[in-house]
C-alpha cells in the first residue's frame, strides 16, 4: 500500500484546525489535530507523523517553546511548519532559529499551505547523491566533534549526543563532504535541497547560524564554519573518516 503522509495540526483555534484538516484530507493527506502542547505530546507518544503544522500563538506553551522542545527530543527529525498571526520578521527568524522548516503567516490560503507542506516533505526526504550513506556507516571526526551517519547523532568530546534537525544534518554533511572549500549560498541550497530549494532568501544564513550554535561556534570568530565575505562559507577544519562496525 502506498504511504499516505500523516500531518498533525497543532492550533488552539478549533475552526482553523477543522478547516485545515478538512482541506488537507480532501487533497489526499491523513490528518490529526491537537489543541495545545499537552495534546500534541500525548499524540506523538502513541503515533507517528510525517509533519507538524504548529501555531505560534497558543496559551500555555506557545509554538516557539514547543518547536524547541521537539528539536531537542526524540521527535527532532519531524519537519515543522509554523503558523502565526504575526508578520514581524523577527518572529519568523525566531521560528527558524528554534528549528522550524518553514513559516507561514495568517491569514493564509489553504492552497499555499498545502504547497508548502509538500515542499517541506520533499526537501526532508531528498538526500543528494553525494550525501548517500553507505550500509556500513561512517564516523566523521572534526575538531572536538564526531558525526555518526547511521544514528545521525552529533557527538561532543564526552560522547554526549547533540540533537540536529533534518536540515541541520544535511547542511553539516555538505560542509563535511567539502571541507576547506568555499561554497556560496546557491551551491549550499543546491547541495542540501536539490531542485526543491523553495526557502526564503535568508534561509541558508539562518541555517548556518543554527548549526554554529549546535557546534558551539562563535559567529564573530568561528572555528568550524567561517564566513568568506561576498563569497559564502567554508568548513575550515580537516575531517577524518572511519567505518562504523556492524
PDB file of N, CA and C in Angstrom, residues 140-147 154-157 160-162 172 212-217 224:
ATOM      1  N   UNK A 140      32.432  10.431  11.289  1.00  0.00           N
ATOM      2  CA  UNK A 140      33.163  11.565  10.741  1.00  0.00           C
ATOM      3  C   UNK A 140      33.647  12.437  11.894  1.00  0.00           C
ATOM      4  N   UNK A 141      34.959  12.583  12.012  1.00  0.00           N
ATOM      5  CA  UNK A 141      35.556  13.308  13.136  1.00  0.00           C
ATOM      6  C   UNK A 141      36.151  14.621  12.661  1.00  0.00           C
ATOM      7  N   UNK A 142      35.810  15.704  13.354  1.00  0.00           N
ATOM      8  CA  UNK A 142      36.364  17.018  13.020  1.00  0.00           C
ATOM      9  C   UNK A 142      36.453  17.829  14.312  1.00  0.00           C
ATOM     10  N   UNK A 143      37.617  18.398  14.585  1.00  0.00           N
ATOM     11  CA  UNK A 143      37.799  19.150  15.818  1.00  0.00           C
ATOM     12  C   UNK A 143      37.450  18.312  17.027  1.00  0.00           C
ATOM     13  N   UNK A 144      36.580  18.836  17.876  1.00  0.00           N
ATOM     14  CA  UNK A 144      36.156  18.105  19.079  1.00  0.00           C
ATOM     15  C   UNK A 144      34.860  17.336  18.865  1.00  0.00           C
ATOM     16  N   UNK A 145      34.437  17.210  17.606  1.00  0.00           N
ATOM     17  CA  UNK A 145      33.140  16.603  17.326  1.00  0.00           C
ATOM     18  C   UNK A 145      33.260  15.338  16.490  1.00  0.00           C
ATOM     19  N   UNK A 146      32.236  14.487  16.599  1.00  0.00           N
ATOM     20  CA  UNK A 146      32.089  13.317  15.742  1.00  0.00           C
ATOM     21  C   UNK A 146      30.647  13.249  15.263  1.00  0.00           C
ATOM     22  N   UNK A 147      30.465  12.811  14.018  1.00  0.00           N
ATOM     23  CA  UNK A 147      29.120  12.659  13.468  1.00  0.00           C
ATOM     24  C   UNK A 147      28.909  11.198  13.088  1.00  0.00           C
ATOM     25  N   UNK A 154      25.224  13.935  16.407  1.00  0.00           N
ATOM     26  CA  UNK A 154      26.435  14.720  16.580  1.00  0.00           C
ATOM     27  C   UNK A 154      26.905  14.483  18.003  1.00  0.00           C
ATOM     28  N   UNK A 155      28.134  14.024  18.163  1.00  0.00           N
ATOM     29  CA  UNK A 155      28.657  13.659  19.477  1.00  0.00           C
ATOM     30  C   UNK A 155      29.772  14.613  19.873  1.00  0.00           C
ATOM     31  N   UNK A 156      29.702  15.132  21.111  1.00  0.00           N
ATOM     32  CA  UNK A 156      30.766  16.016  21.576  1.00  0.00           C
ATOM     33  C   UNK A 156      31.929  15.195  22.114  1.00  0.00           C
ATOM     34  N   UNK A 157      32.947  15.856  22.667  1.00  0.00           N
ATOM     35  CA  UNK A 157      34.157  15.160  23.106  1.00  0.00           C
ATOM     36  C   UNK A 157      33.897  14.171  24.232  1.00  0.00           C
ATOM     37  N   UNK A 160      28.445  12.878  24.351  1.00  0.00           N
ATOM     38  CA  UNK A 160      27.050  13.287  24.527  1.00  0.00           C
ATOM     39  C   UNK A 160      26.445  13.642  23.168  1.00  0.00           C
ATOM     40  N   UNK A 161      25.255  13.124  22.881  1.00  0.00           N
ATOM     41  CA  UNK A 161      24.602  13.364  21.602  1.00  0.00           C
ATOM     42  C   UNK A 161      23.924  14.729  21.589  1.00  0.00           C
ATOM     43  N   UNK A 162      24.137  15.482  20.510  1.00  0.00           N
ATOM     44  CA  UNK A 162      23.516  16.787  20.313  1.00  0.00           C
ATOM     45  C   UNK A 162      22.468  16.644  19.210  1.00  0.00           C
ATOM     46  N   UNK A 172      25.317  20.136   7.544  1.00  0.00           N
ATOM     47  CA  UNK A 172      26.595  19.707   8.123  1.00  0.00           C
ATOM     48  C   UNK A 172      27.278  18.680   7.239  1.00  0.00           C
ATOM     49  N   UNK A 212      25.965  26.601  13.704  1.00  0.00           N
ATOM     50  CA  UNK A 212      27.052  27.138  14.534  1.00  0.00           C
ATOM     51  C   UNK A 212      26.713  27.028  16.016  1.00  0.00           C
ATOM     52  N   UNK A 213      25.457  27.282  16.364  1.00  0.00           N
ATOM     53  CA  UNK A 213      25.038  27.155  17.760  1.00  0.00           C
ATOM     54  C   UNK A 213      25.202  25.724  18.246  1.00  0.00           C
ATOM     55  N   UNK A 214      24.833  24.753  17.399  1.00  0.00           N
ATOM     56  CA  UNK A 214      24.984  23.347  17.784  1.00  0.00           C
ATOM     57  C   UNK A 214      26.456  23.010  18.029  1.00  0.00           C
ATOM     58  N   UNK A 215      27.340  23.591  17.229  1.00  0.00           N
ATOM     59  CA  UNK A 215      28.771  23.297  17.326  1.00  0.00           C
ATOM     60  C   UNK A 215      29.472  24.169  18.362  1.00  0.00           C
ATOM     61  N   UNK A 216      28.733  25.084  18.986  1.00  0.00           N
ATOM     62  CA  UNK A 216      29.349  25.985  19.936  1.00  0.00           C
ATOM     63  C   UNK A 216      30.303  26.954  19.276  1.00  0.00           C
ATOM     64  N   UNK A 217      30.029  27.286  18.020  1.00  0.00           N
ATOM     65  CA  UNK A 217      30.903  28.139  17.219  1.00  0.00           C
ATOM     66  C   UNK A 217      30.554  29.605  17.431  1.00  0.00           C
ATOM     67  N   UNK A 224      34.755  26.453  13.069  1.00  0.00           N
ATOM     68  CA  UNK A 224      34.373  25.445  12.090  1.00  0.00           C
ATOM     69  C   UNK A 224      33.843  26.042  10.785  1.00  0.00           C
TER      70      UNK A 224
END
